Amino acid sequence: MKRTSFEKDSNGEYAELFLNVRDFIKICIGNDAKEKYSENITTLYSKEGGFCYIKVKENYIHIGWFRGRYLNDKFKLLFGKGKSIRGQKVYQLDKVTRDSIKYYVNETLMFLLEHNELIKIRK
């Protein structure tokens, strides 16, 4: 049986940082935060939709914001040129990082609420 990314990341060299980032994102999402584990990533989502995935990289925690392309990046921390996902590198969970994560979670939630409302209107 293959191990999930969560099993690998939560038991590796950067386990403490990984778990702290994961827990902080879940707190920011709120009470209905859920997780999905696959072989490659740990996904965080709510009933509104997907927020991000997290994964340990070489020497940092990678957060892949699913709607990153559509977020106002006031912290200028997002990178990537994919269709919609933008990444964030986390080396430590300091105040700036916590503030940016909280901001990106809130921006994602606003995007999801607006998107879901448009879908309802179109039906």
Tab-separated table of N, CA and C in Angstrom:
chain	number	residue	atom	x	y	z
A	1	MET	N	0.846	-1.187	0.000
A	1	MET	CA	0.000	0.000	0.000
A	1	MET	C	0.890	1.249	0.000
A	2	LYS	N	0.580	2.198	-0.869
A	2	LYS	CA	1.368	3.427	-0.963
A	2	LYS	C	1.009	4.376	0.160
A	3	ARG	N	2.011	5.076	0.615
A	3	ARG	CA	1.792	6.085	1.661
A	3	ARG	C	1.265	7.366	1.035
A	4	THR	N	0.413	8.062	1.782
A	4	THR	CA	-0.079	9.353	1.302
A	4	THR	C	0.988	10.411	1.536
A	5	SER	N	0.830	11.511	0.846
A	5	SER	CA	1.720	12.650	1.038
A	5	SER	C	1.666	13.122	2.496
A	6	PHE	N	0.458	13.110	3.074
A	6	PHE	CA	0.314	13.537	4.465
A	6	PHE	C	1.165	12.664	5.392
A	7	GLU	N	1.140	11.367	5.188
A	7	GLU	CA	1.941	10.463	6.030
A	7	GLU	C	3.430	10.759	5.895
A	8	LYS	N	3.875	10.999	4.660
A	8	LYS	CA	5.291	11.315	4.437
A	8	LYS	C	5.656	12.673	5.033
A	9	ASP	N	4.841	13.690	4.720
A	9	ASP	CA	5.158	15.056	5.139
A	9	ASP	C	5.057	15.246	6.644
A	10	SER	N	4.148	14.552	7.295
A	10	SER	CA	3.971	14.725	8.740
A	10	SER	C	4.952	13.898	9.554
A	11	ASN	N	5.799	13.155	8.884
A	11	ASN	CA	6.807	12.358	9.589
A	11	ASN	C	8.222	12.646	9.113
A	12	GLY	N	8.388	13.632	8.261
A	12	GLY	CA	9.698	13.941	7.703
A	12	GLY	C	10.429	15.033	8.466
A	13	GLU	N	11.477	15.524	7.854
A	13	GLU	CA	12.349	16.534	8.459
A	13	GLU	C	11.607	17.838	8.772
A	14	TYR	N	10.642	18.192	7.948
A	14	TYR	CA	9.897	19.446	8.122
A	14	TYR	C	8.487	19.208	8.671
A	15	ALA	N	8.324	18.120	9.394
A	15	ALA	CA	7.006	17.728	9.910
A	15	ALA	C	6.381	18.801	10.794
A	16	GLU	N	7.144	19.384	11.690
A	16	GLU	CA	6.592	20.380	12.615
A	16	GLU	C	6.045	21.589	11.851
A	17	LEU	N	6.835	22.101	10.914
A	17	LEU	CA	6.385	23.248	10.118
A	17	LEU	C	5.180	22.854	9.256
A	18	PHE	N	5.236	21.693	8.641
A	18	PHE	CA	4.124	21.215	7.820
A	18	PHE	C	2.830	21.162	8.632
A	19	LEU	N	2.880	20.549	9.796
A	19	LEU	CA	1.687	20.403	10.638
A	19	LEU	C	1.192	21.755	11.145
A	20	ASN	N	2.118	22.647	11.488
A	20	ASN	CA	1.717	23.983	11.943
A	20	ASN	C	1.033	24.783	10.827
A	21	VAL	N	1.582	24.712	9.615
A	21	VAL	CA	0.976	25.410	8.480
A	21	VAL	C	-0.397	24.820	8.189
A	22	ARG	N	-0.486	23.509	8.159
A	22	ARG	CA	-1.756	22.817	7.920
A	22	ARG	C	-2.807	23.227	8.942
A	23	ASP	N	-2.439	23.174	10.219
A	23	ASP	CA	-3.387	23.535	11.280
A	23	ASP	C	-3.826	24.994	11.171
A	24	PHE	N	-2.887	25.880	10.840
A	24	PHE	CA	-3.216	27.296	10.716
A	24	PHE	C	-4.192	27.529	9.555
A	25	ILE	N	-3.954	26.880	8.424
A	25	ILE	CA	-4.866	27.024	7.286
A	25	ILE	C	-6.255	26.520	7.666
A	26	LYS	N	-6.315	25.384	8.357
A	26	LYS	CA	-7.615	24.838	8.762
A	26	LYS	C	-8.346	25.799	9.701
A	27	ILE	N	-7.627	26.434	10.604
A	27	ILE	CA	-8.232	27.422	11.508
A	27	ILE	C	-8.774	28.596	10.695
A	28	CYS	N	-7.992	29.055	9.721
A	28	CYS	CA	-8.420	30.185	8.882
A	28	CYS	C	-9.657	29.834	8.054
A	29	ILE	N	-9.726	28.611	7.555
A	29	ILE	CA	-10.895	28.193	6.773
A	29	ILE	C	-12.121	28.141	7.663
A	30	GLY	N	-11.964	27.633	8.869
A	30	GLY	CA	-13.084	27.588	9.796
A	30	GLY	C	-13.534	26.183	10.133
A	31	ASN	N	-14.675	26.106	10.800
A	31	ASN	CA	-15.166	24.844	11.348
A	31	ASN	C	-15.448	23.764	10.316
A	32	ASP	N	-15.775	24.152	9.092
A	32	ASP	CA	-16.096	23.113	8.108
A	32	ASP	C	-14.896	22.753	7.220
A	33	ALA	N	-13.686	23.049	7.684
A	33	ALA	CA	-12.479	22.693	6.941
A	33	ALA	C	-12.346	21.170	6.889
A	34	LYS	N	-12.001	20.682	5.705
A	34	LYS	CA	-11.827	19.250	5.496
A	34	LYS	C	-10.508	19.022	4.769
A	35	GLU	N	-10.052	17.771	4.812
A	35	GLU	CA	-8.810	17.409	4.148
A	35	GLU	C	-9.023	16.192	3.266
A	36	LYS	N	-8.232	16.122	2.226
A	36	LYS	CA	-8.211	14.942	1.377
A	36	LYS	C	-6.744	14.596	1.160
A	37	TYR	N	-6.438	13.328	1.313
A	37	TYR	CA	-5.054	12.879	1.187
A	37	TYR	C	-4.880	12.068	-0.090
A	38	SER	N	-3.831	12.380	-0.829
A	38	SER	CA	-3.476	11.580	-1.997
A	38	SER	C	-1.991	11.230	-1.877
A	39	GLU	N	-1.502	10.520	-2.855
A	39	GLU	CA	-0.105	10.116	-2.834
A	39	GLU	C	0.834	11.316	-2.952
A	40	ASN	N	0.374	12.406	-3.604
A	40	ASN	CA	1.259	13.531	-3.883
A	40	ASN	C	1.015	14.800	-3.074
A	41	ILE	N	-0.225	15.041	-2.640
A	41	ILE	CA	-0.546	16.289	-1.939
A	41	ILE	C	-1.592	16.056	-0.853
A	42	THR	N	-1.683	17.030	0.045
A	42	THR	CA	-2.759	17.100	1.030
A	42	THR	C	-3.603	18.306	0.648
A	43	THR	N	-4.885	18.087	0.394
A	43	THR	CA	-5.786	19.139	-0.070
A	43	THR	C	-6.661	19.623	1.074
A	44	LEU	N	-6.854	20.945	1.161
A	44	LEU	CA	-7.722	21.553	2.160
A	44	LEU	C	-8.882	22.236	1.459
A	45	TYR	N	-10.093	21.949	1.934
A	45	TYR	CA	-11.288	22.479	1.291
A	45	TYR	C	-12.412	22.630	2.306
A	46	SER	N	-13.505	23.228	1.871
A	46	SER	CA	-14.710	23.349	2.693
A	46	SER	C	-15.901	23.059	1.796
A	47	LYS	N	-17.103	23.218	2.326
A	47	LYS	CA	-18.303	22.993	1.517
A	47	LYS	C	-18.381	23.974	0.348
A	48	GLU	N	-17.687	25.101	0.448
A	48	GLU	CA	-17.682	26.107	-0.629
A	48	GLU	C	-16.801	25.684	-1.800
A	49	GLY	N	-15.788	24.860	-1.531
A	49	GLY	CA	-14.878	24.419	-2.584
A	49	GLY	C	-13.457	24.283	-2.074
A	50	GLY	N	-12.534	24.030	-2.993
A	50	GLY	CA	-11.133	23.822	-2.648
A	50	GLY	C	-10.397	25.123	-2.406
A	51	PHE	N	-9.529	25.119	-1.400
A	51	PHE	CA	-8.717	26.293	-1.080
A	51	PHE	C	-7.289	26.122	-1.586
A	52	CYS	N	-6.647	25.035	-1.159
A	52	CYS	CA	-5.237	24.881	-1.490
A	52	CYS	C	-4.788	23.449	-1.242
A	53	TYR	N	-3.575	23.186	-1.669
A	53	TYR	CA	-2.904	21.946	-1.263
A	53	TYR	C	-1.614	22.345	-0.567
A	54	ILE	N	-1.107	21.438	0.246
A	54	ILE	CA	0.181	21.677	0.901
A	54	ILE	C	1.058	20.451	0.707
A	55	LYS	N	2.357	20.711	0.645
A	55	LYS	CA	3.324	19.656	0.409
A	55	LYS	C	4.697	20.141	0.848
A	56	VAL	N	5.483	19.237	1.410
A	56	VAL	CA	6.863	19.571	1.764
A	56	VAL	C	7.707	19.487	0.496
A	57	LYS	N	8.472	20.553	0.239
A	57	LYS	CA	9.431	20.567	-0.867
A	57	LYS	C	10.836	20.471	-0.278
A	58	GLU	N	11.849	20.877	-1.031
A	58	GLU	CA	13.237	20.710	-0.613
A	58	GLU	C	13.491	21.217	0.813
A	59	ASN	N	13.212	22.484	1.062
A	59	ASN	CA	13.466	23.067	2.384
A	59	ASN	C	12.373	24.045	2.793
A	60	TYR	N	11.170	23.826	2.284
A	60	TYR	CA	10.052	24.709	2.619
A	60	TYR	C	8.739	23.946	2.450
A	61	ILE	N	7.663	24.577	2.917
A	61	ILE	CA	6.320	24.054	2.711
A	61	ILE	C	5.735	24.789	1.514
A	62	HIS	N	5.235	24.038	0.563
A	62	HIS	CA	4.629	24.619	-0.635
A	62	HIS	C	3.120	24.616	-0.446
A	63	ILE	N	2.525	25.813	-0.550
A	63	ILE	CA	1.072	25.931	-0.561
A	63	ILE	C	0.675	26.271	-1.994
A	64	GLY	N	-0.170	25.456	-2.572
A	64	GLY	CA	-0.682	25.717	-3.912
A	64	GLY	C	-2.104	26.238	-3.802
A	65	TRP	N	-2.275	27.537	-4.002
A	65	TRP	CA	-3.603	28.164	-3.906
A	65	TRP	C	-4.350	27.906	-5.205
A	66	PHE	N	-5.445	27.135	-5.128
A	66	PHE	CA	-6.178	26.710	-6.319
A	66	PHE	C	-6.688	27.878	-7.153
A	67	ARG	N	-7.084	28.974	-6.526
A	67	ARG	CA	-7.601	30.147	-7.257
A	67	ARG	C	-6.588	31.286	-7.254
A	68	GLY	N	-5.322	30.964	-7.099
A	68	GLY	CA	-4.270	31.964	-6.959
A	68	GLY	C	-4.217	32.997	-8.061
A	69	ARG	N	-4.501	32.581	-9.270
A	69	ARG	CA	-4.487	33.521	-10.404
A	69	ARG	C	-5.510	34.633	-10.224
A	70	TYR	N	-6.595	34.340	-9.526
A	70	TYR	CA	-7.692	35.290	-9.379
A	70	TYR	C	-7.612	36.104	-8.091
A	71	LEU	N	-6.610	35.836	-7.267
A	71	LEU	CA	-6.500	36.532	-5.990
A	71	LEU	C	-5.710	37.828	-6.150
A	72	ASN	N	-6.118	38.839	-5.406
A	72	ASN	CA	-5.341	40.069	-5.319
A	72	ASN	C	-4.129	39.738	-4.445
A	73	ASP	N	-2.934	39.776	-5.015
A	73	ASP	CA	-1.722	39.348	-4.303
A	73	ASP	C	-1.033	40.531	-3.633
A	74	LYS	N	-1.676	41.091	-2.627
A	74	LYS	CA	-1.115	42.279	-1.978
A	74	LYS	C	0.204	41.986	-1.263
A	75	PHE	N	0.480	40.734	-0.925
A	75	PHE	CA	1.738	40.388	-0.256
A	75	PHE	C	2.852	40.081	-1.256
A	76	LYS	N	2.506	39.918	-2.522
A	76	LYS	CA	3.483	39.622	-3.586
A	76	LYS	C	4.291	38.364	-3.269
A	77	LEU	N	3.610	37.333	-2.753
A	77	LEU	CA	4.278	36.083	-2.396
A	77	LEU	C	3.927	34.928	-3.328
A	78	LEU	N	2.971	35.126	-4.216
A	78	LEU	CA	2.521	34.035	-5.079
A	78	LEU	C	3.386	33.957	-6.329
A	79	PHE	N	3.652	32.727	-6.763
A	79	PHE	CA	4.452	32.519	-7.967
A	79	PHE	C	3.810	31.435	-8.826
A	80	GLY	N	4.187	31.402	-10.074
A	80	GLY	CA	3.702	30.379	-10.990
A	80	GLY	C	2.924	30.979	-12.140
A	81	LYS	N	2.790	30.194	-13.191
A	81	LYS	CA	2.117	30.655	-14.397
A	81	LYS	C	1.099	29.632	-14.890
A	82	GLY	N	0.612	28.773	-13.991
A	82	GLY	CA	-0.404	27.789	-14.369
A	82	GLY	C	-1.723	28.456	-14.697
A	83	LYS	N	-2.683	27.664	-15.176
A	83	LYS	CA	-3.994	28.210	-15.547
A	83	LYS	C	-4.652	28.938	-14.389
A	84	SER	N	-4.577	28.388	-13.181
A	84	SER	CA	-5.208	29.068	-12.039
A	84	SER	C	-4.417	28.952	-10.741
A	85	ILE	N	-3.639	27.900	-10.556
A	85	ILE	CA	-2.917	27.704	-9.290
A	85	ILE	C	-1.701	28.613	-9.213
A	86	ARG	N	-1.505	29.194	-8.033
A	86	ARG	CA	-0.292	29.953	-7.728
A	86	ARG	C	0.274	29.411	-6.416
A	87	GLY	N	1.585	29.346	-6.329
A	87	GLY	CA	2.247	28.781	-5.162
A	87	GLY	C	2.725	29.835	-4.193
A	88	GLN	N	2.920	29.371	-2.960
A	88	GLN	CA	3.505	30.191	-1.909
A	88	GLN	C	4.511	29.323	-1.169
A	89	LYS	N	5.722	29.853	-0.966
A	89	LYS	CA	6.749	29.132	-0.224
A	89	LYS	C	6.719	29.586	1.226
A	90	VAL	N	6.699	28.623	2.149
A	90	VAL	CA	6.693	28.938	3.578
A	90	VAL	C	7.931	28.309	4.208
A	91	TYR	N	8.814	29.167	4.721
A	91	TYR	CA	10.023	28.717	5.388
A	91	TYR	C	9.859	28.734	6.899
A	92	GLN	N	8.989	29.610	7.377
A	92	GLN	CA	8.678	29.701	8.805
A	92	GLN	C	7.292	30.311	8.943
A	93	LEU	N	6.641	30.024	10.040
A	93	LEU	CA	5.276	30.519	10.249
A	93	LEU	C	5.331	31.766	11.126
A	94	ASP	N	5.965	32.818	10.592
A	94	ASP	CA	6.078	34.080	11.319
A	94	ASP	C	4.828	34.923	11.089
A	95	LYS	N	4.815	36.136	11.612
A	95	LYS	CA	3.625	36.985	11.528
A	95	LYS	C	3.250	37.312	10.083
A	96	VAL	N	4.227	37.672	9.265
A	96	VAL	CA	3.944	38.013	7.864
A	96	VAL	C	3.343	36.807	7.143
A	97	THR	N	3.897	35.631	7.381
A	97	THR	CA	3.374	34.422	6.736
A	97	THR	C	1.962	34.123	7.216
A	98	ARG	N	1.720	34.227	8.510
A	98	ARG	CA	0.368	33.997	9.039
A	98	ARG	C	-0.616	35.008	8.446
A	99	ASP	N	-0.206	36.268	8.403
A	99	ASP	CA	-1.079	37.302	7.829
A	99	ASP	C	-1.381	37.018	6.360
A	100	SER	N	-0.370	36.584	5.609
A	100	SER	CA	-0.578	36.311	4.184
A	100	SER	C	-1.491	35.098	3.989
A	101	ILE	N	-1.300	34.056	4.767
A	101	ILE	CA	-2.158	32.868	4.661
A	101	ILE	C	-3.602	33.228	4.988
A	102	LYS	N	-3.789	33.965	6.061
A	102	LYS	CA	-5.142	34.392	6.443
A	102	LYS	C	-5.777	35.204	5.316
A	103	TYR	N	-5.005	36.092	4.728
A	103	TYR	CA	-5.487	36.928	3.627
A	103	TYR	C	-5.856	36.072	2.409
A	104	TYR	N	-4.974	35.143	2.006
A	104	TYR	CA	-5.243	34.308	0.835
A	104	TYR	C	-6.437	33.378	1.071
A	105	VAL	N	-6.611	32.893	2.286
A	105	VAL	CA	-7.794	32.086	2.606
A	105	VAL	C	-9.054	32.934	2.445
A	106	ASN	N	-9.043	34.155	2.993
A	106	ASN	CA	-10.211	35.038	2.885
A	106	ASN	C	-10.501	35.416	1.435
A	107	GLU	N	-9.463	35.708	0.665
A	107	GLU	CA	-9.641	36.027	-0.750
A	107	GLU	C	-10.225	34.831	-1.510
A	108	THR	N	-9.729	33.637	-1.194
A	108	THR	CA	-10.243	32.424	-1.832
A	108	THR	C	-11.708	32.218	-1.474
A	109	LEU	N	-12.050	32.416	-0.206
A	109	LEU	CA	-13.441	32.257	0.219
A	109	LEU	C	-14.348	33.226	-0.524
A	110	MET	N	-13.942	34.477	-0.665
A	110	MET	CA	-14.750	35.454	-1.399
A	110	MET	C	-14.919	35.021	-2.856
A	111	PHE	N	-13.844	34.541	-3.459
A	111	PHE	CA	-13.922	34.055	-4.837
A	111	PHE	C	-14.923	32.905	-4.938
A	112	LEU	N	-14.817	31.934	-4.020
A	112	LEU	CA	-15.699	30.764	-4.057
A	112	LEU	C	-17.158	31.148	-3.845
A	113	LEU	N	-17.416	32.048	-2.894
A	113	LEU	CA	-18.799	32.468	-2.641
A	113	LEU	C	-19.392	33.147	-3.872
A	114	GLU	N	-18.626	34.039	-4.494
A	114	GLU	CA	-19.104	34.723	-5.700
A	114	GLU	C	-19.310	33.735	-6.839
A	115	HIS	N	-18.366	32.838	-7.018
A	115	HIS	CA	-18.442	31.836	-8.077
A	115	HIS	C	-19.661	30.927	-7.883
A	116	ASN	N	-19.856	30.448	-6.658
A	116	ASN	CA	-20.991	29.571	-6.368
A	116	ASN	C	-22.322	30.290	-6.548
A	117	GLU	N	-22.359	31.570	-6.209
A	117	GLU	CA	-23.587	32.347	-6.379
A	117	GLU	C	-23.910	32.529	-7.870
A	118	LEU	N	-22.897	32.778	-8.669
A	118	LEU	CA	-23.110	32.900	-10.126
A	118	LEU	C	-23.637	31.594	-10.723
A	119	ILE	N	-23.149	30.481	-10.247
A	119	ILE	CA	-23.629	29.186	-10.724
A	119	ILE	C	-25.111	29.023	-10.379
A	120	LYS	N	-25.506	29.417	-9.156
A	120	LYS	CA	-26.918	29.325	-8.744
A	120	LYS	C	-27.801	30.207	-9.614
A	121	ILE	N	-27.334	31.406	-9.899
A	121	ILE	CA	-28.111	32.355	-10.704
A	121	ILE	C	-28.305	31.808	-12.112
A	122	ARG	N	-27.302	31.184	-12.661
A	122	ARG	CA	-27.365	30.665	-14.036
A	122	ARG	C	-28.321	29.484	-14.170
A	123	LYS	N	-28.587	28.796	-13.066
A	123	LYS	CA	-29.488	27.631	-13.116
A	123	LYS	C	-30.878	28.037	-13.182
